[in-house]
Coordinates of C-alpha atoms in Angstrom, one line a residue:
M11 CA 0.0 0.0 0.0
L12 CA 3.0 2.3 0.2
P13 CA 3.7 4.7 -2.7
E14 CA 6.1 3.2 -5.2
A15 CA 8.3 6.3 -5.5
F16 CA 8.6 6.4 -1.7
T17 CA 9.7 2.7 -1.4
K18 CA 12.2 3.1 -4.2
R19 CA 13.8 6.1 -2.5
M20 CA 13.9 4.4 0.9
Q21 CA 15.4 1.2 -0.6
R22 CA 18.1 3.3 -2.3
L23 CA 18.9 5.2 0.9
L24 CA 18.7 2.4 3.5
G25 CA 20.4 -0.4 1.6
A26 CA 20.7 -3.4 3.8
D27 CA 18.5 -1.9 6.5
Y28 CA 15.5 -1.5 4.1
D29 CA 14.0 -4.9 4.8
A30 CA 13.8 -4.2 8.5
F31 CA 12.4 -0.8 7.7
L32 CA 9.7 -2.3 5.5
D33 CA 8.9 -5.0 8.1
S34 CA 8.2 -2.3 10.7
F35 CA 5.1 -1.2 8.7
S36 CA 3.4 -4.6 9.4
R37 CA 4.2 -4.4 13.2
P38 CA 1.4 -3.3 15.5
R39 CA 1.7 0.4 16.4
A40 CA 2.9 1.3 19.8
V41 CA 0.5 3.7 21.5
A42 CA 1.5 6.1 24.3
L43 CA 0.3 8.7 26.7
R44 CA 2.1 11.5 28.6
L45 CA 1.3 12.3 32.2
N46 CA 0.6 16.0 33.0
P47 CA 2.9 17.1 35.8
L48 CA 0.8 20.2 36.4
K49 CA -2.3 18.3 37.4
T50 CA -1.3 16.4 40.6
K51 CA 1.6 15.2 42.7
T52 CA -0.3 12.1 43.7
L53 CA -1.3 9.8 40.9
P54 CA -4.4 7.6 41.0
D55 CA -3.9 3.9 40.3
L56 CA -3.1 3.6 36.6
S57 CA -2.0 -0.1 36.6
G58 CA -5.0 -1.0 34.6
F59 CA -3.4 0.7 31.5
S60 CA -0.3 -1.6 31.7
L61 CA 2.1 1.4 31.4
R62 CA 5.7 1.0 30.3
P63 CA 8.2 3.9 30.2
V64 CA 9.0 5.8 27.0
P65 CA 12.8 6.1 27.3
W66 CA 13.2 9.7 26.1
E67 CA 10.3 11.4 28.1
P68 CA 10.1 10.9 31.9
C69 CA 6.3 11.5 31.8
G70 CA 5.8 9.3 28.8
F71 CA 4.4 5.8 28.9
Y72 CA 3.3 3.1 26.4
Y73 CA -0.1 1.6 27.2
D74 CA -2.1 -1.4 26.2
P75 CA -4.4 -0.2 23.4
E76 CA -7.2 -2.5 24.7
T77 CA -7.4 -0.4 27.9
R78 CA -8.5 2.7 25.9
P79 CA -7.4 5.5 28.4
G80 CA -9.0 8.1 26.1
K81 CA -12.4 6.9 27.4
S82 CA -11.5 7.3 31.0
A83 CA -12.6 10.3 33.1
Y84 CA -8.9 10.8 33.9
H85 CA -8.5 12.0 30.3
E86 CA -11.3 14.6 30.7
A87 CA -9.6 15.7 34.0
G88 CA -6.4 16.5 32.0
L89 CA -4.3 13.9 33.8
Y90 CA -2.6 12.9 30.6
Y91 CA -2.4 13.6 26.9
L92 CA -2.5 10.7 24.4
Q93 CA 0.6 11.3 22.3
E94 CA 2.6 9.0 20.0
A95 CA 6.0 8.3 21.6
S96 CA 8.2 9.6 18.8
A97 CA 6.2 12.9 18.9
M98 CA 7.4 13.4 22.5
A99 CA 11.0 13.7 21.3
P100 CA 11.1 17.3 20.0
A101 CA 9.9 19.0 23.2
A102 CA 12.1 16.7 25.2
L103 CA 15.1 17.8 23.2
L104 CA 14.2 21.5 23.6
D105 CA 13.7 21.0 27.3
P106 CA 12.5 24.6 28.3
Q107 CA 13.0 25.7 31.9
P108 CA 10.6 27.5 34.3
G109 CA 10.5 31.3 33.7
E110 CA 11.6 31.2 30.1
R111 CA 9.8 32.7 27.0
V112 CA 9.0 29.8 24.7
L113 CA 7.3 29.7 21.3
D114 CA 5.6 26.6 19.8
L115 CA 5.2 28.0 16.3
C116 CA 3.2 25.2 14.6
A117 CA 1.4 24.1 17.7
A118 CA -1.9 22.3 16.9
P119 CA -3.3 20.0 18.2
G120 CA -1.4 20.8 21.3
G121 CA 0.6 17.7 22.3
K122 CA 4.0 19.4 22.2
S123 CA 2.7 22.7 23.7
T124 CA 1.3 20.9 26.7
Q125 CA 4.5 18.9 27.0
L126 CA 6.5 22.2 27.0
T127 CA 4.6 23.9 29.7
G128 CA 4.8 20.8 31.8
R129 CA 8.6 21.1 31.7
M130 CA 8.2 24.8 32.5
R131 CA 6.2 23.8 35.6
G132 CA 3.6 26.4 34.5
R133 CA 6.1 29.3 35.0
G134 CA 7.2 31.7 32.3
L135 CA 5.4 32.4 29.0
L136 CA 4.4 29.9 26.4
V137 CA 3.1 31.3 23.1
C138 CA 1.3 28.6 21.1
N139 CA 0.5 29.5 17.5
E140 CA -1.4 27.7 14.8
I141 CA -2.1 29.2 11.4
N142 CA -5.2 27.0 10.7
P143 CA -8.3 28.4 12.5
K144 CA -10.0 25.1 13.1
R145 CA -6.9 23.4 14.3
A146 CA -6.2 26.5 16.5
K147 CA -9.5 25.9 18.3
I148 CA -8.5 22.3 19.0
L149 CA -5.2 23.6 20.4
A150 CA -7.0 26.0 22.7
S151 CA -9.3 23.3 24.0
N152 CA -6.3 21.0 24.8
I153 CA -4.6 23.9 26.6
E154 CA -7.7 24.2 28.7
R155 CA -8.1 20.5 29.4
L156 CA -4.7 20.2 30.8
G157 CA -5.2 23.1 33.2
I158 CA -2.5 25.4 31.7
A159 CA -2.4 29.0 33.0
N160 CA 0.7 30.5 31.3
A161 CA -0.1 30.0 27.6
L162 CA -1.1 32.5 25.0
V163 CA -2.8 30.8 22.1
L164 CA -2.7 32.6 18.7
N165 CA -4.0 32.1 15.2
E166 CA -1.4 33.9 13.1
H167 CA 0.9 33.5 10.1
P168 CA 4.5 33.0 11.2
Q169 CA 5.6 36.0 9.0
R170 CA 3.3 38.3 11.0
L171 CA 4.7 37.0 14.2
Q172 CA 8.3 37.5 13.1
T173 CA 7.8 41.3 12.8
R174 CA 6.1 41.4 16.2
F175 CA 8.5 39.2 18.2
A176 CA 11.9 39.8 16.7
G177 CA 14.6 38.5 19.1
Y178 CA 12.1 37.9 21.9
F179 CA 12.1 34.2 22.7
D180 CA 14.6 32.1 24.7
Q181 CA 13.5 28.8 23.0
I182 CA 11.4 27.9 19.9
L183 CA 9.9 24.7 18.7
V184 CA 9.2 24.3 15.0
D185 CA 7.3 21.1 14.5
A186 CA 6.9 21.9 10.8
P187 CA 4.0 20.8 8.6
C188 CA 5.5 18.0 6.4
S189 CA 4.7 15.3 3.9
G190 CA 3.8 12.9 6.8
E191 CA 5.8 9.8 5.7
G192 CA 6.4 8.9 9.3
M193 CA 2.6 8.7 9.8
F194 CA 2.0 6.1 7.0
R195 CA 1.4 3.4 9.6
K196 CA -0.9 5.6 11.6
E197 CA -3.0 7.5 9.1
E198 CA -4.3 6.2 5.7
A199 CA -4.7 9.7 4.5
A200 CA -1.0 10.3 4.9
V201 CA -0.4 7.6 2.2
T202 CA -3.1 8.7 -0.2
D203 CA -2.2 12.4 0.0
W204 CA 1.6 11.8 -0.5
S205 CA 3.4 12.7 -3.7
E206 CA 6.9 13.8 -4.6
E207 CA 5.6 17.2 -5.4
T208 CA 4.1 17.4 -1.9
V209 CA 7.6 16.7 -0.5
R210 CA 9.0 19.6 -2.5
M211 CA 6.2 21.9 -1.6
C212 CA 6.6 21.1 2.1
A213 CA 10.4 21.7 1.9
R214 CA 9.7 25.2 0.5
R215 CA 7.2 26.0 3.2
Q216 CA 9.5 24.7 6.0
A217 CA 12.2 27.0 4.8
E218 CA 9.9 30.0 5.2
I219 CA 8.8 28.9 8.7
L220 CA 12.3 28.2 9.9
H221 CA 13.4 31.7 8.8
S222 CA 10.5 33.3 10.7
A223 CA 11.5 31.3 13.8
S224 CA 15.1 32.4 13.5
V225 CA 14.1 36.1 13.5
M226 CA 12.2 35.6 16.8
L227 CA 15.0 33.8 18.7
R228 CA 17.3 35.8 20.9
P229 CA 21.1 35.5 20.6
G230 CA 22.1 32.4 22.5
G231 CA 18.6 30.9 22.2
R232 CA 17.8 27.3 21.1
L233 CA 15.5 26.2 18.4
V234 CA 14.4 22.6 17.7
Y235 CA 13.2 21.8 14.2
S236 CA 11.2 18.6 13.7
T237 CA 9.2 16.7 11.1
C238 CA 7.3 13.4 11.0
T239 CA 8.8 12.5 7.6
F240 CA 11.7 10.5 6.2
A241 CA 12.3 12.7 3.2
P242 CA 15.9 14.1 3.2
E243 CA 14.6 17.2 1.3
E244 CA 12.5 18.1 4.4
N245 CA 15.1 17.1 6.9
E246 CA 18.9 17.2 6.4
A247 CA 18.6 19.2 3.2
G248 CA 16.3 21.7 4.8
V249 CA 18.5 22.2 7.9
S250 CA 21.6 22.4 5.7
A251 CA 20.1 25.1 3.6
F252 CA 19.0 27.0 6.7
L253 CA 22.5 26.8 8.2
R254 CA 24.0 28.1 4.9
A255 CA 21.5 31.0 4.9
H256 CA 21.9 31.7 8.6
P257 CA 25.6 31.5 9.6
D258 CA 24.8 32.6 13.2
F259 CA 23.2 29.2 13.7
S260 CA 24.8 25.9 14.3
V261 CA 23.8 22.3 15.2
E262 CA 24.1 21.7 19.0
E263 CA 25.3 18.4 20.1
V264 CA 22.8 16.7 22.5
S265 CA 22.9 13.3 24.0
A266 CA 20.0 11.1 22.8
P267 CA 21.3 7.5 22.6
W268 CA 17.8 6.2 21.7
F269 CA 17.9 7.9 18.3
S270 CA 19.8 7.3 15.1
P271 CA 22.2 10.1 13.8
G272 CA 21.2 12.3 10.9
R273 CA 22.4 11.3 7.5
P274 CA 24.4 14.0 5.7
D275 CA 25.4 11.4 3.2
W276 CA 21.8 11.3 1.9
I277 CA 22.1 14.9 0.5
E278 CA 24.4 16.9 -1.7
N279 CA 26.8 19.5 -0.2
P280 CA 25.8 19.1 3.5
M281 CA 26.7 21.7 6.0
P282 CA 28.8 20.6 9.0
G283 CA 27.0 19.2 12.0
L284 CA 24.1 17.3 10.4
E285 CA 25.4 14.0 11.9
K286 CA 24.4 15.6 15.3
T287 CA 20.8 15.8 14.2
F288 CA 18.4 12.8 14.9
R289 CA 16.4 10.3 13.0
L290 CA 13.7 8.3 14.8
M291 CA 13.4 5.1 12.6
P292 CA 10.5 2.7 13.3
Q293 CA 12.7 -0.4 12.8
K294 CA 15.0 0.8 15.6
L295 CA 12.5 2.0 18.3
L296 CA 8.9 1.8 19.5
G297 CA 7.5 4.8 17.7
E298 CA 6.8 6.3 14.3
G299 CA 9.3 8.1 12.0
H300 CA 10.5 11.5 13.0
Y301 CA 13.5 13.9 12.5
C302 CA 14.8 16.4 15.0
A303 CA 17.6 19.0 14.9
V304 CA 18.7 21.1 17.9
L305 CA 20.0 24.5 16.7
R306 CA 21.7 27.2 18.7
R307 CA 21.9 30.9 17.7
A308 CA 25.3 32.5 18.3
G309 CA 25.8 35.1 21.0
D310 CA 24.4 35.6 24.5
A311 CA 21.8 38.4 25.1
P312 CA 18.5 38.6 26.8
G313 CA 15.4 38.6 24.7
E314 CA 14.1 41.9 23.4
E315 CA 11.6 43.7 25.6
M316 CA 8.1 44.5 24.4
P317 CA 5.3 46.7 25.6
L318 CA 3.2 44.7 28.1
E319 CA -0.5 44.1 27.9
P320 CA -2.0 46.4 30.6
A321 CA -3.7 44.8 33.6
A322 CA -7.4 45.4 34.0
K323 CA -9.1 46.3 37.3
R324 CA -9.9 43.2 39.3
P325 CA -13.7 42.7 39.3
K326 CA -15.3 42.8 42.7
E327 CA -17.4 39.8 41.6
L328 CA -14.1 37.8 41.3
D329 CA -13.0 38.8 44.8
E330 CA -16.4 37.8 46.2
F331 CA -16.3 34.4 44.5
C332 CA -12.8 33.7 45.9
R333 CA -13.9 34.8 49.3
Q334 CA -17.0 32.6 49.3
T335 CA -15.4 29.5 47.8
G336 CA -11.7 29.7 48.8
A337 CA -10.7 29.2 45.2
A338 CA -7.0 29.9 44.5
L339 CA -5.6 31.9 41.6
P340 CA -2.3 31.5 39.8
E341 CA 0.2 34.4 39.8
G342 CA -0.4 37.0 37.2
K343 CA -2.5 39.9 36.0
I344 CA -6.2 40.3 35.3
L345 CA -7.4 40.8 31.7
L346 CA -10.9 41.5 30.6
F347 CA -12.4 40.5 27.2
G348 CA -15.9 42.0 27.4
Q349 CA -17.4 40.3 30.5
N350 CA -14.9 37.4 30.4
V351 CA -12.2 37.5 33.0
Y352 CA -8.7 35.9 32.4
L353 CA -5.6 35.8 34.5
A354 CA -2.4 36.0 32.4
P355 CA 1.4 35.9 33.2
E356 CA 2.7 39.3 34.3
E357 CA 5.1 39.5 31.3
L358 CA 2.4 38.9 28.7
P359 CA 3.2 41.3 25.9
S360 CA 0.7 43.6 24.2
L361 CA -2.0 41.7 22.4
K362 CA -3.0 44.6 20.1
G363 CA -3.5 43.5 16.5
L364 CA -3.1 39.8 17.3
H365 CA -5.7 37.1 16.7
V366 CA -6.0 35.7 20.3
L367 CA -7.9 32.5 21.1
R368 CA -6.8 32.2 24.8
A369 CA -4.7 34.5 27.0
G370 CA -3.7 32.7 30.2
L371 CA -6.4 31.1 32.4
E372 CA -10.0 31.8 31.8
L373 CA -11.6 32.5 35.2
G374 CA -15.2 33.2 34.3
E375 CA -17.9 35.6 33.1
V376 CA -19.1 38.6 35.1
L377 CA -22.9 38.5 35.1
K378 CA -25.2 40.7 37.2
N379 CA -23.5 41.1 40.6
R380 CA -21.9 37.6 40.3
L381 CA -19.2 35.6 38.6
K382 CA -20.0 32.4 36.7
P383 CA -16.7 30.4 37.0
A384 CA -15.1 29.0 33.8
H385 CA -14.5 25.3 33.2
A386 CA -10.8 26.1 32.7
W387 CA -10.4 27.4 36.2
A388 CA -11.9 24.2 37.6
L389 CA -9.4 22.1 35.6
W390 CA -6.5 24.3 36.9
L391 CA -7.6 24.0 40.6
K392 CA -6.1 21.2 42.6
E393 CA -8.4 21.6 45.6
L394 CA -11.3 23.5 46.9
P395 CA -12.8 23.4 50.4
N396 CA -16.2 22.7 48.9
H397 CA -15.7 19.6 46.8
V398 CA -16.9 16.1 46.1
S399 CA -14.8 13.2 44.7
F400 CA -15.9 10.0 43.1
P401 CA -14.0 6.9 41.7
A402 CA -13.3 6.9 38.0
E403 CA -15.6 4.0 37.3
S404 CA -18.4 5.2 39.5
E405 CA -22.0 5.8 38.4
E406 CA -21.6 9.4 39.8
I407 CA -18.8 10.2 37.4
R408 CA -20.6 8.7 34.5
R409 CA -23.7 10.8 35.3
Y410 CA -21.6 14.0 35.8
L411 CA -19.9 13.6 32.4
A412 CA -23.3 13.1 30.9
G413 CA -24.6 16.4 32.4
D414 CA -26.9 14.8 35.0
V415 CA -27.8 16.1 38.5
L416 CA -25.9 14.5 41.4
A417 CA -26.9 13.9 45.0
A418 CA -24.7 15.7 47.5
D419 CA -25.1 17.8 50.7
T420 CA -22.9 20.7 49.6
R421 CA -24.1 24.3 49.1
G422 CA -22.9 26.8 46.5
W423 CA -20.2 26.3 43.9
T424 CA -18.6 22.9 44.3
L425 CA -15.5 21.3 42.6
V426 CA -16.3 17.8 41.2
Q427 CA -13.3 15.5 41.2
V428 CA -12.5 12.1 40.0
D429 CA -10.2 10.3 42.5
G430 CA -9.0 13.7 43.7
L431 CA -8.5 15.2 40.2
S432 CA -10.5 18.3 39.4
L433 CA -13.1 17.6 36.7
G434 CA -15.5 20.6 36.7
W435 CA -18.0 22.7 38.5
A436 CA -21.4 22.0 40.0
K437 CA -23.6 24.1 42.3
G438 CA -25.3 22.6 45.3
D439 CA -28.5 23.4 47.3
G440 CA -27.7 21.1 50.2
Q441 CA -29.3 18.0 48.6
T442 CA -28.4 18.0 44.9
L443 CA -25.7 19.4 42.6
K444 CA -26.7 21.2 39.5
N445 CA -24.4 20.1 36.8
H446 CA -22.2 22.8 35.2
Y447 CA -20.0 20.5 33.0
P448 CA -19.8 22.2 29.6
K449 CA -22.6 20.9 27.3
A450 CA -20.1 20.6 24.4
L451 CA -18.0 18.1 26.3
R452 CA -20.8 15.9 27.7
R453 CA -20.9 12.3 26.8

C-alpha cells in the first residue's frame, strides 16, 4: 500500500536496512500517553493501563491499546495527553525551563505545547501558534483541558509574528507541517495524500517557517526543528540550507542515545554538524518516523523587551467568588475581554492586533453582581474546600460527564473531582448538585 516512489527512494537510501524498515510497517503500532505534571503530585492507580516507560520522556508511557485510556474520566480531567511516543522527542530535546519565554510556532493540536509547559512547571510564558483556524481551536481546548495557565494561544501566520516578536524568545519549537511519511502506519490519508511534489512543496514552506522562527529567537537561544517524515529534502537538506543562509546558527550536540544520527550522506553539499541531528526510525525504536535538529543561535543576550498588555481592574465579583469558595488563583494579572475574566502571566506582551484565542487562564464571566466560573479554572484548581470526589468507574462520574444532576449535601459552587483530580463545576443546594459540566463536552 506504500507509494512506489517512496519505497524506491527508501530502498536506495537504506540499503541493507531496508527490509527491517519495511517490516516495521506490518508491526502493530505502539501507543502512548504522557502524564501531565501540572495536574497532581499524587497519581491515582493507573496499573489497569499496563504502562511501560518511554525512554526519552520521563512523563511518557506506552499503554495497552485494549485499555482505551482516552475513554477514562482521567483523560477529561487532564491527567494525561494521548501522544505518539516519537512525537514526544522534539519537546524533550528542547527542554525549556521554568521562567523562560517559549514559542511553539506550529502548535496544533497541542501535544507538544502541553509537554513544553509541563517542563516549564507552568512558570514563564508559552506562546502557542497555529495558522489554521479550526486546528487552533482544538489547540486552545487542549490547553484548557490540561489546566494550563501560562499560555497565549494565537491564530497567526509566522511571518506576521516575526515582525512582532523579533529577538524575543529564549526557546522555539518548529514542528513543521510536512509530507507525513512517518505517519504512514498511523493514518491512511498520509499515504493517499503523498506525492513527490508534496515533499518539494513542504520543503519550501518549511524554509519560510524556519526563517521566521530564526528572527524571533534571541542571541544564544535554542531552536528545535522537527518533522514526521523520512524525506531528506525536508530534513537534512532543509537544515543544511537553513544553516547556509543563517551563519549565526549551528547544530548543537545533544545526547540522545535512543535515536539514530542524521544522514548528511543522503544529500548533496551538506553543511557541518548534520550528523548531530536525529532520525527516529521505526525499525529501531517503538515509535513512528521523526526527524529532529537542535539548533543554537550564536551570541548571548536577553530577549528583546516588548510593551506589556496592561492589567485590568480586578472585578469585585471575582473577589467575592474567591472569598466565598476559597478558590485559589495563579500568579499574574487580570485581563478583561468583554465580560470574560482571564488571568495571564505578568510578562504577557501587548495583544493589540493579534488574533488571540486564549490569553492565560479563563476565570469566568461577570454577570449581574456575580461571577460564573469557567471550566478552565476548575481544571487548573487542585483543591477547593467545597468539593466532592468519586471513583473513576463510579456511576456518579458517568452521570456527571453526561450532564446529570448528582446527589450531595454541599451548598454553593462545588468542585467535582475524579479520584481527587478536578473535573469541573457543580452548584449545590444542600441536597443536589446542579451540573455545570460544559454541554459541548458531555458524553
